[in-house]
PDB file of C-alpha atoms in Angstrom:
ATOM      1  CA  UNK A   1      -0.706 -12.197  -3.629  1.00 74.00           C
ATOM      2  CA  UNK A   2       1.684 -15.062  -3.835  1.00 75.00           C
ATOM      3  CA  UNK A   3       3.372 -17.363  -1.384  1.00 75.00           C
ATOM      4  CA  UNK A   4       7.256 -16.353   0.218  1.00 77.00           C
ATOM      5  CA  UNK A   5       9.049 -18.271   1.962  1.00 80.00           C
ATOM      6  CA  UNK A   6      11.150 -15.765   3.154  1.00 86.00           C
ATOM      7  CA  UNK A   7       7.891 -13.225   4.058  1.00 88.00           C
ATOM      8  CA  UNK A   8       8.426 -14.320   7.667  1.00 91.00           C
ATOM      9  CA  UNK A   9      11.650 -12.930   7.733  1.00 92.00           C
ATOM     10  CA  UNK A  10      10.350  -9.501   6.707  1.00 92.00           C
ATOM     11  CA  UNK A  11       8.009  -9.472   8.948  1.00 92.00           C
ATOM     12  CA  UNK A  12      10.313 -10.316  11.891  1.00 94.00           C
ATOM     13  CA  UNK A  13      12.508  -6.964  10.246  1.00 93.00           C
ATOM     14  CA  UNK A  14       9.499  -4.660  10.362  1.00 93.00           C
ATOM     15  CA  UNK A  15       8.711  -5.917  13.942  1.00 92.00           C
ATOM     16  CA  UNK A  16      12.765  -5.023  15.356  1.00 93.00           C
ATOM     17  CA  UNK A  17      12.646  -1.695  13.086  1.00 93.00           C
ATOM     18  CA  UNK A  18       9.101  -1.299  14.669  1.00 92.00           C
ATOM     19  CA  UNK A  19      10.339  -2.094  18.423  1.00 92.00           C
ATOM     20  CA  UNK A  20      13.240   0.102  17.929  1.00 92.00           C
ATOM     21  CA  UNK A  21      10.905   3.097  17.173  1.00 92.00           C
ATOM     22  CA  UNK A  22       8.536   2.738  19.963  1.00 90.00           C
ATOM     23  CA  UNK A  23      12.037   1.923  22.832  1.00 90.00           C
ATOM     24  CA  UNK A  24      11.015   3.953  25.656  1.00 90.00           C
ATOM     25  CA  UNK A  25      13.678   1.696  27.685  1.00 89.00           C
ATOM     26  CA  UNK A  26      17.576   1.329  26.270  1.00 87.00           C
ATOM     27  CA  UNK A  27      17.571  -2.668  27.900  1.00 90.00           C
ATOM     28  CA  UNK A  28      13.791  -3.574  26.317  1.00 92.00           C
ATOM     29  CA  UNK A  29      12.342  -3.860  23.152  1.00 92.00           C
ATOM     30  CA  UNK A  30       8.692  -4.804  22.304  1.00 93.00           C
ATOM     31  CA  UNK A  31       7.885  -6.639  19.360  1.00 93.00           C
ATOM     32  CA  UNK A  32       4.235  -6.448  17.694  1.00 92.00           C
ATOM     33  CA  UNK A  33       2.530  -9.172  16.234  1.00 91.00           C
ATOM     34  CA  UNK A  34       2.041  -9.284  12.948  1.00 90.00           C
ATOM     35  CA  UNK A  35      -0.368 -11.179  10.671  1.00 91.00           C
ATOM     36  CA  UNK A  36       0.426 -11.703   7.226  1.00 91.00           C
ATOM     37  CA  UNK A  37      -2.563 -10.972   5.226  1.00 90.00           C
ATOM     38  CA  UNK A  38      -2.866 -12.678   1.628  1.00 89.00           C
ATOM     39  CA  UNK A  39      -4.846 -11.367  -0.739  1.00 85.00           C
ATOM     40  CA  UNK A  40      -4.897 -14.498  -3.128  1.00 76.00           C
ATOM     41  CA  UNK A  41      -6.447 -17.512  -2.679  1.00 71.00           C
ATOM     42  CA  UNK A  42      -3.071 -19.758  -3.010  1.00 69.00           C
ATOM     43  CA  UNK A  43      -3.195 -23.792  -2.116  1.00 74.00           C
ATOM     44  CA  UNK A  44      -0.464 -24.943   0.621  1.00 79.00           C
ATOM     45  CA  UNK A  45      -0.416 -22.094   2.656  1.00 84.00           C
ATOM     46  CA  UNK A  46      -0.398 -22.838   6.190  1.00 86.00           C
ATOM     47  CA  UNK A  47      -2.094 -21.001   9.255  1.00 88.00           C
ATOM     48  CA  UNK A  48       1.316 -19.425  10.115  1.00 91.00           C
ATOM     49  CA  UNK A  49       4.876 -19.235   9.304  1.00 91.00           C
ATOM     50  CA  UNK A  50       7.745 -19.868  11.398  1.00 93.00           C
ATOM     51  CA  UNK A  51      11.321 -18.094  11.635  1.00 93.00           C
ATOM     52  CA  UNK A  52      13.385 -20.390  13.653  1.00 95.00           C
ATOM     53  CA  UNK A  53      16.002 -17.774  15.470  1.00 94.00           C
ATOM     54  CA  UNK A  54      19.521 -19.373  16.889  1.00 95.00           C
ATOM     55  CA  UNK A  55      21.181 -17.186  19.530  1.00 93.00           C
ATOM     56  CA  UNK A  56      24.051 -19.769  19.980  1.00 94.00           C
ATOM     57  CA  UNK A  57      24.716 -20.329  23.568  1.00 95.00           C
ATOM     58  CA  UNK A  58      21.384 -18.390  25.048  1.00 94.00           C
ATOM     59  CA  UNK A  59      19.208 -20.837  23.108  1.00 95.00           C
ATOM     60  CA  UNK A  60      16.997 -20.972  19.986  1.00 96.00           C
ATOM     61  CA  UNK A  61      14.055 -19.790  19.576  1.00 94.00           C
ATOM     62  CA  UNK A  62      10.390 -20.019  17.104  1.00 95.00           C
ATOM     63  CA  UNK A  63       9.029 -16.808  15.578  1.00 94.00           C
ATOM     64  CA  UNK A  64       5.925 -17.322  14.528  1.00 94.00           C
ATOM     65  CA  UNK A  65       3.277 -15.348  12.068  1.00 93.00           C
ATOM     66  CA  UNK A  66       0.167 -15.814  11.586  1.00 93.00           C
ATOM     67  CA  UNK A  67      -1.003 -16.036   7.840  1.00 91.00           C
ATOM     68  CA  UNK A  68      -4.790 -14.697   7.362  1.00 91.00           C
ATOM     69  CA  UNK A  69      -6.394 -16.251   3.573  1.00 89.00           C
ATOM     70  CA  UNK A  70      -8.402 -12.722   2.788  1.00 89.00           C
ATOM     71  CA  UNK A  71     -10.651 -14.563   0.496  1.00 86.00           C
ATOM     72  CA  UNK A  72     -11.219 -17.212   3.006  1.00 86.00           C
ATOM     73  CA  UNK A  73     -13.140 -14.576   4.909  1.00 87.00           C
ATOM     74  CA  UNK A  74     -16.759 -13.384   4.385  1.00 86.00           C
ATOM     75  CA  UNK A  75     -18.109  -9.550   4.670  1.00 87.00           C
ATOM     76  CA  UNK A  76     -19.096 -10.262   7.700  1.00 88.00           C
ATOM     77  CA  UNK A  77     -15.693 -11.818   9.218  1.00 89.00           C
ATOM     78  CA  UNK A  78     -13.975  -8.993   7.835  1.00 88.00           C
ATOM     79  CA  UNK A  79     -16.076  -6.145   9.708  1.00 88.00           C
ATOM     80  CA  UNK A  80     -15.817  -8.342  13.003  1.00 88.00           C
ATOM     81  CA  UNK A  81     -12.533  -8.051  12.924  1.00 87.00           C
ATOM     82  CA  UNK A  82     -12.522  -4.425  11.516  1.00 86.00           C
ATOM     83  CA  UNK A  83     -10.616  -4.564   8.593  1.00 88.00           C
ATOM     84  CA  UNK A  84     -13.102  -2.553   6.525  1.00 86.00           C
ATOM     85  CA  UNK A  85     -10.253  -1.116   4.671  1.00 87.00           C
ATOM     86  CA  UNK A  86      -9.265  -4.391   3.266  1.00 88.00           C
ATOM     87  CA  UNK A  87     -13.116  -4.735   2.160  1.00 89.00           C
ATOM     88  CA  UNK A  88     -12.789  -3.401  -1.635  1.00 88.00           C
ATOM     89  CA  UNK A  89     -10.533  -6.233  -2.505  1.00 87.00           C
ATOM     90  CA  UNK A  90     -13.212  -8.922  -2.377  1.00 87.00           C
ATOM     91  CA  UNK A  91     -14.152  -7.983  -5.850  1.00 85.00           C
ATOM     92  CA  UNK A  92     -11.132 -10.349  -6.195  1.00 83.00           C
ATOM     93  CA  UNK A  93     -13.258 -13.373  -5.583  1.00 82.00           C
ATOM     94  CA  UNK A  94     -14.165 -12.426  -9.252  1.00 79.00           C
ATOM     95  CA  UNK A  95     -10.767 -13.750 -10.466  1.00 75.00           C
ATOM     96  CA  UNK A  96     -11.564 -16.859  -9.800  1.00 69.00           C
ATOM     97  CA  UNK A  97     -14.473 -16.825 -12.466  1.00 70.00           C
ATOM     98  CA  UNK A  98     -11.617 -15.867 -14.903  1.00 68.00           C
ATOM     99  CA  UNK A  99      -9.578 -18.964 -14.285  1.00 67.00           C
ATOM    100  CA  UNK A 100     -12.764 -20.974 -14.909  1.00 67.00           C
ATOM    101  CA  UNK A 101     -13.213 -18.651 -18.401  1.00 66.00           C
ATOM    102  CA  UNK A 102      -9.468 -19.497 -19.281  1.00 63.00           C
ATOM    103  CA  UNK A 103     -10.094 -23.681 -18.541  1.00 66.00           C
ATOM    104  CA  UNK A 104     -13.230 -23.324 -20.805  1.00 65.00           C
ATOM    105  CA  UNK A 105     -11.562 -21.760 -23.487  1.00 62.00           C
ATOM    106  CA  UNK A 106      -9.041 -24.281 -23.772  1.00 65.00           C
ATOM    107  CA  UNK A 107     -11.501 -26.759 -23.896  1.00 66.00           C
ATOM    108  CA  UNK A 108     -13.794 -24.842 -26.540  1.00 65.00           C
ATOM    109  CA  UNK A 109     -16.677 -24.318 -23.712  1.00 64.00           C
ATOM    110  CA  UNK A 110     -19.158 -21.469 -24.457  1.00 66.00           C
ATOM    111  CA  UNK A 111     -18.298 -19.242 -21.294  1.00 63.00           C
ATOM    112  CA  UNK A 112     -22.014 -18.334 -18.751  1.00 66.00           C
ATOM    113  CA  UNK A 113     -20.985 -14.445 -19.221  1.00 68.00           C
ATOM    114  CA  UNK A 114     -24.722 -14.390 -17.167  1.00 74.00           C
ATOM    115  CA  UNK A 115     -23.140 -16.435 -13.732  1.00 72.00           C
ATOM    116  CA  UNK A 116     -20.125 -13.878 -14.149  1.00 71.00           C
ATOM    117  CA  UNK A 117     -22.298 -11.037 -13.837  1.00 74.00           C
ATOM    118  CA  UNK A 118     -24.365 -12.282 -10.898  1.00 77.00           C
ATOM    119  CA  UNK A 119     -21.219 -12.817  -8.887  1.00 77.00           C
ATOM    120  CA  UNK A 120     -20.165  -9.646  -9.850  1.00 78.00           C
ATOM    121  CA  UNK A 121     -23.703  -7.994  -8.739  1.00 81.00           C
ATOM    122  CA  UNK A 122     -23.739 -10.024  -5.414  1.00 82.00           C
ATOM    123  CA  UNK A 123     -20.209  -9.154  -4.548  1.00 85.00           C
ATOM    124  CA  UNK A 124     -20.677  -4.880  -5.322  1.00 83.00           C
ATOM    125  CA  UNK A 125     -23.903  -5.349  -3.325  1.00 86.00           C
ATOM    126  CA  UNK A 126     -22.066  -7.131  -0.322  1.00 88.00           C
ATOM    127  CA  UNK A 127     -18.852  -4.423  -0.540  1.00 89.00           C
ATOM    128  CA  UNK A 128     -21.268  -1.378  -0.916  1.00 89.00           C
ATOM    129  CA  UNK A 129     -23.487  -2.550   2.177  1.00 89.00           C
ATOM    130  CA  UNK A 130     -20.183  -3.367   3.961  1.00 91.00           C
ATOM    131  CA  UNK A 131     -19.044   0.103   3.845  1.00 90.00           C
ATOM    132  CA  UNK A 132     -22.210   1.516   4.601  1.00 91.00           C
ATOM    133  CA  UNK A 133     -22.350  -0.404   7.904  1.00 90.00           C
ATOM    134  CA  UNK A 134     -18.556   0.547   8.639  1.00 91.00           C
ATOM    135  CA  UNK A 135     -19.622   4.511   7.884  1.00 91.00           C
ATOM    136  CA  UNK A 136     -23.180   4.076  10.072  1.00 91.00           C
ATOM    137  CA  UNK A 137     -20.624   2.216  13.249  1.00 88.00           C
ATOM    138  CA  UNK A 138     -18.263   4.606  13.211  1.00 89.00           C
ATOM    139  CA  UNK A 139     -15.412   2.648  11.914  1.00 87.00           C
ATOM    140  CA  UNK A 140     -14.660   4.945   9.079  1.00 88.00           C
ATOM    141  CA  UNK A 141     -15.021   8.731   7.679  1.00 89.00           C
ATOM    142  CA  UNK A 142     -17.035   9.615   4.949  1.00 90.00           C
ATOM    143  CA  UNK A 143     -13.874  10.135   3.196  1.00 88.00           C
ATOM    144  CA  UNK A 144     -12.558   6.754   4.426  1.00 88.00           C
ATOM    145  CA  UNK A 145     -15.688   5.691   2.308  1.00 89.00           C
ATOM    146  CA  UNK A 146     -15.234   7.434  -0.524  1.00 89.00           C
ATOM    147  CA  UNK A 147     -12.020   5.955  -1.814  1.00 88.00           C
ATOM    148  CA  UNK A 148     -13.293   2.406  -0.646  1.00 89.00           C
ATOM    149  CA  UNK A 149     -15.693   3.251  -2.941  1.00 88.00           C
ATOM    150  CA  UNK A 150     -13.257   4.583  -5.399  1.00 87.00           C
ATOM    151  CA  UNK A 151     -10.877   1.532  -4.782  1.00 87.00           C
ATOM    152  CA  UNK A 152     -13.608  -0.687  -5.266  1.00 86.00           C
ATOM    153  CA  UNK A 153     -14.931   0.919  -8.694  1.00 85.00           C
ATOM    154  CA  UNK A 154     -11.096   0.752  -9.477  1.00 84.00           C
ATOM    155  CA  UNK A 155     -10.368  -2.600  -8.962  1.00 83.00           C
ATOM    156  CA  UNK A 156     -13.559  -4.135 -10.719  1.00 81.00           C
ATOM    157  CA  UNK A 157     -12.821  -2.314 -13.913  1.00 80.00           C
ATOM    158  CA  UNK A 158      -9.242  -3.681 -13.599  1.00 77.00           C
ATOM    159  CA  UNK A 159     -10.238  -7.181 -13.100  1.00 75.00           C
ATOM    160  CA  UNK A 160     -13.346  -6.619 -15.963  1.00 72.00           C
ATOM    161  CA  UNK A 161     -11.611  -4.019 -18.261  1.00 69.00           C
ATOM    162  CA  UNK A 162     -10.969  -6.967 -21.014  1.00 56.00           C
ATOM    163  CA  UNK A 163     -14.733  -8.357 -20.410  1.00 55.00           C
ATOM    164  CA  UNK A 164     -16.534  -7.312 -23.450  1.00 51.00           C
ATOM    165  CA  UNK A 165     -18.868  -8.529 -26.713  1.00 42.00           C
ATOM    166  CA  UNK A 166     -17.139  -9.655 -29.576  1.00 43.00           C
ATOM    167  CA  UNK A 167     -18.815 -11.006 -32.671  1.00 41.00           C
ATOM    168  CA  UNK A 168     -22.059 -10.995 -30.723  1.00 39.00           C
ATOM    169  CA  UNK A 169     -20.429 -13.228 -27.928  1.00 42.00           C
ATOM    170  CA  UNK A 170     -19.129 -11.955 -25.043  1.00 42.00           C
ATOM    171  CA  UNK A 171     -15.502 -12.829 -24.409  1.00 43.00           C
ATOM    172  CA  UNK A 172     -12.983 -12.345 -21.631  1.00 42.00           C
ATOM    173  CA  UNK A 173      -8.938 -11.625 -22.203  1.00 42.00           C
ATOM    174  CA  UNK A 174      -6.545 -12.333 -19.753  1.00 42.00           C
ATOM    175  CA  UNK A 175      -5.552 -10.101 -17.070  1.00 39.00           C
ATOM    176  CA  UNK A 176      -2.504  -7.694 -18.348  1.00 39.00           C
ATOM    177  CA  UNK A 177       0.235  -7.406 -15.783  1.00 42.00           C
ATOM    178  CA  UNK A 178       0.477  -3.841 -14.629  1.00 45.00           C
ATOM    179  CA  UNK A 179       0.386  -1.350 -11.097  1.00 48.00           C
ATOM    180  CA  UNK A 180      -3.187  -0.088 -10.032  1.00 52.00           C
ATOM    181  CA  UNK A 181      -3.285   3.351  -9.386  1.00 55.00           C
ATOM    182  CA  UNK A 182      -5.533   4.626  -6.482  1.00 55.00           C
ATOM    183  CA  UNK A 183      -7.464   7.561  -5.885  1.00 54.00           C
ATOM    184  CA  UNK A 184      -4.868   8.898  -3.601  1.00 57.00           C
ATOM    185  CA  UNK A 185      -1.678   7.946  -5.799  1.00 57.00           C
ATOM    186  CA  UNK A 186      -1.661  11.031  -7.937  1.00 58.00           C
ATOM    187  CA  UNK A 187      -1.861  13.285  -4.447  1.00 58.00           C
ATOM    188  CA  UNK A 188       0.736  11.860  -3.109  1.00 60.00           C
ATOM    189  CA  UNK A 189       3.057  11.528  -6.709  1.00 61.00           C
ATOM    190  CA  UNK A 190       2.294  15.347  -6.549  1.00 63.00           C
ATOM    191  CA  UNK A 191       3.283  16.327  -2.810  1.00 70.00           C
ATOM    192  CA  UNK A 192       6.599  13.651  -3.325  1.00 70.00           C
ATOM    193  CA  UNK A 193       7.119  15.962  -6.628  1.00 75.00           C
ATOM    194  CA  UNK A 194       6.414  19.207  -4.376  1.00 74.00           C
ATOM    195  CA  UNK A 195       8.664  17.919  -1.743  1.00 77.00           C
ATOM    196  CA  UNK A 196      11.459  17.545  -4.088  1.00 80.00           C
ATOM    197  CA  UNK A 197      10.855  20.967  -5.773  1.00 80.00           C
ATOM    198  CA  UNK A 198      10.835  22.335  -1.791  1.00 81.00           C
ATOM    199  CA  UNK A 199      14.135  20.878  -0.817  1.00 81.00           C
ATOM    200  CA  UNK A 200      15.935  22.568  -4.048  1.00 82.00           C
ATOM    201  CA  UNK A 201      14.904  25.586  -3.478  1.00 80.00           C
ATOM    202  CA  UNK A 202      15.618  25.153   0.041  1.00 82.00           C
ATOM    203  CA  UNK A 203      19.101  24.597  -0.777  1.00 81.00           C
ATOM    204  CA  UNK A 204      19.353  27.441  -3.438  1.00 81.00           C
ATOM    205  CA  UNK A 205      17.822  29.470  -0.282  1.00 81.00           C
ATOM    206  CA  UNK A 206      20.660  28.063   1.919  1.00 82.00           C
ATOM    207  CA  UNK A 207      23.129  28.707  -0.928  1.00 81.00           C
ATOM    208  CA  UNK A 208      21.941  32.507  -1.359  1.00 81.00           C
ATOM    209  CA  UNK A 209      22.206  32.892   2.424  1.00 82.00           C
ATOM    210  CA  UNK A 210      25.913  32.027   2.439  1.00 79.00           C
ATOM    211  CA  UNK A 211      26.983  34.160  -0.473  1.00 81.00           C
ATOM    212  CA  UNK A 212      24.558  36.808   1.594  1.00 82.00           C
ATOM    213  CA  UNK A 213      26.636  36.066   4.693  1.00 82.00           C
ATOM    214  CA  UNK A 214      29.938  36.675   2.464  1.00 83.00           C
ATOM    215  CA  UNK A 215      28.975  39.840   1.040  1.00 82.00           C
ATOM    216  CA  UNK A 216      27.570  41.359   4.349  1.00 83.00           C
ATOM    217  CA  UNK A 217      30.973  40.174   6.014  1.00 82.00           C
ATOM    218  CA  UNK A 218      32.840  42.212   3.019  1.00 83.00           C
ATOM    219  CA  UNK A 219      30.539  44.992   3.289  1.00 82.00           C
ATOM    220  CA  UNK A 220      31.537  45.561   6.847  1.00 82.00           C
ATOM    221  CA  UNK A 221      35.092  45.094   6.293  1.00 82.00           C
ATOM    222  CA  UNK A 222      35.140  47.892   3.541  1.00 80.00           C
ATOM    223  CA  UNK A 223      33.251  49.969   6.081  1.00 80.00           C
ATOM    224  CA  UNK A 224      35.782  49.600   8.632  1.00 79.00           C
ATOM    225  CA  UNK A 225      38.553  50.150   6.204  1.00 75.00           C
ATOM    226  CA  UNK A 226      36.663  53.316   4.863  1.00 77.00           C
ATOM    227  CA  UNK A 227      35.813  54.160   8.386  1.00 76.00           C
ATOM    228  CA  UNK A 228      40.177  53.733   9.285  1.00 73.00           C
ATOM    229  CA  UNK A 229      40.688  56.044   6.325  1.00 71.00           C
ATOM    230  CA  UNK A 230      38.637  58.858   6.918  1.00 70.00           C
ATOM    231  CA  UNK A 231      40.115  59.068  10.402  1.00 75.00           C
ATOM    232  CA  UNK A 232      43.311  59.706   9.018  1.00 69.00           C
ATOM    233  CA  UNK A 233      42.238  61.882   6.630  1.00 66.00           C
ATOM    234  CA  UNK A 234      40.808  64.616   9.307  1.00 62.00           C
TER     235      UNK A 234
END
């Protein structure tokens, strides 16, 4: 969402972590390349960022990124270059209509609430018909669809949840800071939950099956003792 400097150098991390994972020979490794995708529509951003790597003697040597502007990018673009997943996040383009609400308050402009909502119309009609066409190529699952839908539904009432009619204007509060949880979240907060609850009693399990181990190893060394005894006994 915002520019970093230093996002390069992540990216050059997950590529060696990436390389390492996919060696299938000790004296090579294979880098991917990455694009760094930002969702925001930020001002100085250029079409890709450098690392500049020094390996002393052996040379230096220019790692370079590309940076992809999301909101640069039409429908269209996106579903040429099959990112269909990333296609819910163009109600974003809607942020920029908040901006414009903010300037106009400051300057004690009556905000065109009707503009908003025709933006907000065109851009649900371009997502919907964009995952439609993704679902009728092949691209995606019905189920990929439904949580694009759900994602999509989710992140306009995030962006509009402050967008409502007060003394019989309609009025727009800033966006709140806070995480958006998706469809999925609560799944997988419940399986990392599960998970948890799995490994403790898998350890409780372990920790029964040594005192087990213990008490069968007594068991048999009574046995043999009563087993010595009895011999002597006849």
């Amino acid at each position: 969402m915002e520019k970093d400097d230093r996002i390069v150098l992540r990216a050059f991390e997950y590529g060696f972590y990436f390389a390492l994972s996919t060696q299938e020979q000790s004296s090579h490794l294979y880098f991917p390349e990455p694009s760094i995708i930002y969702l925001n529509k930020k001002n100085g951003i250029p079409e890709e960022s450098v690392l500049h790597i020094c390996f002393g003697s052996q040379g230096n040597f220019d790692y370079h990124v590309k940076n992809f502007l999301y909101l640069a990018h039409s429908t269209e673009n996106l579903n040429r270059r099959k990112m269909a997943v990333l296609i819910p996040f163009q109600v974003l383009r809607l942020r920029s209509m908040l901006r414009h609400w903010k300037r106009c308050e400051k300057k004690k402009i009556p905000f065109d609430s009707s503009t908003f909502y025709q933006l907000q119309a065109q851009i649900n009609g371009d997502i919907i018909r964009s995952i439609k066409l993704n679902l009728e190529l092949g691209n995606i699952t019905e189920d990929d669809a439904d949580q694009l839908y759900d994602l999509t539904e989710m992140l306009r009432e995030h962006i509009c949840k402050d967008f409502k009619p007060q003394g019989g204007e309609e009025i727009m509060n800033p966006l709140l800071p806070g995480a958006l949880e998706l469809p999925n979240d609560k799944y997988r907060f419940r399986i990392d939950e599960l998970v948890k609850e799995n490994k403790r009693f898998a350890d409780e399990n372990a920790r029964f099956a040594d005192e087990n181990a213990r008490f069968a190893d007594e068991n048999a060394r009574l046995k043999k003792r009563i087993a010595e005894l009895e011999s002597r006994s006849m």
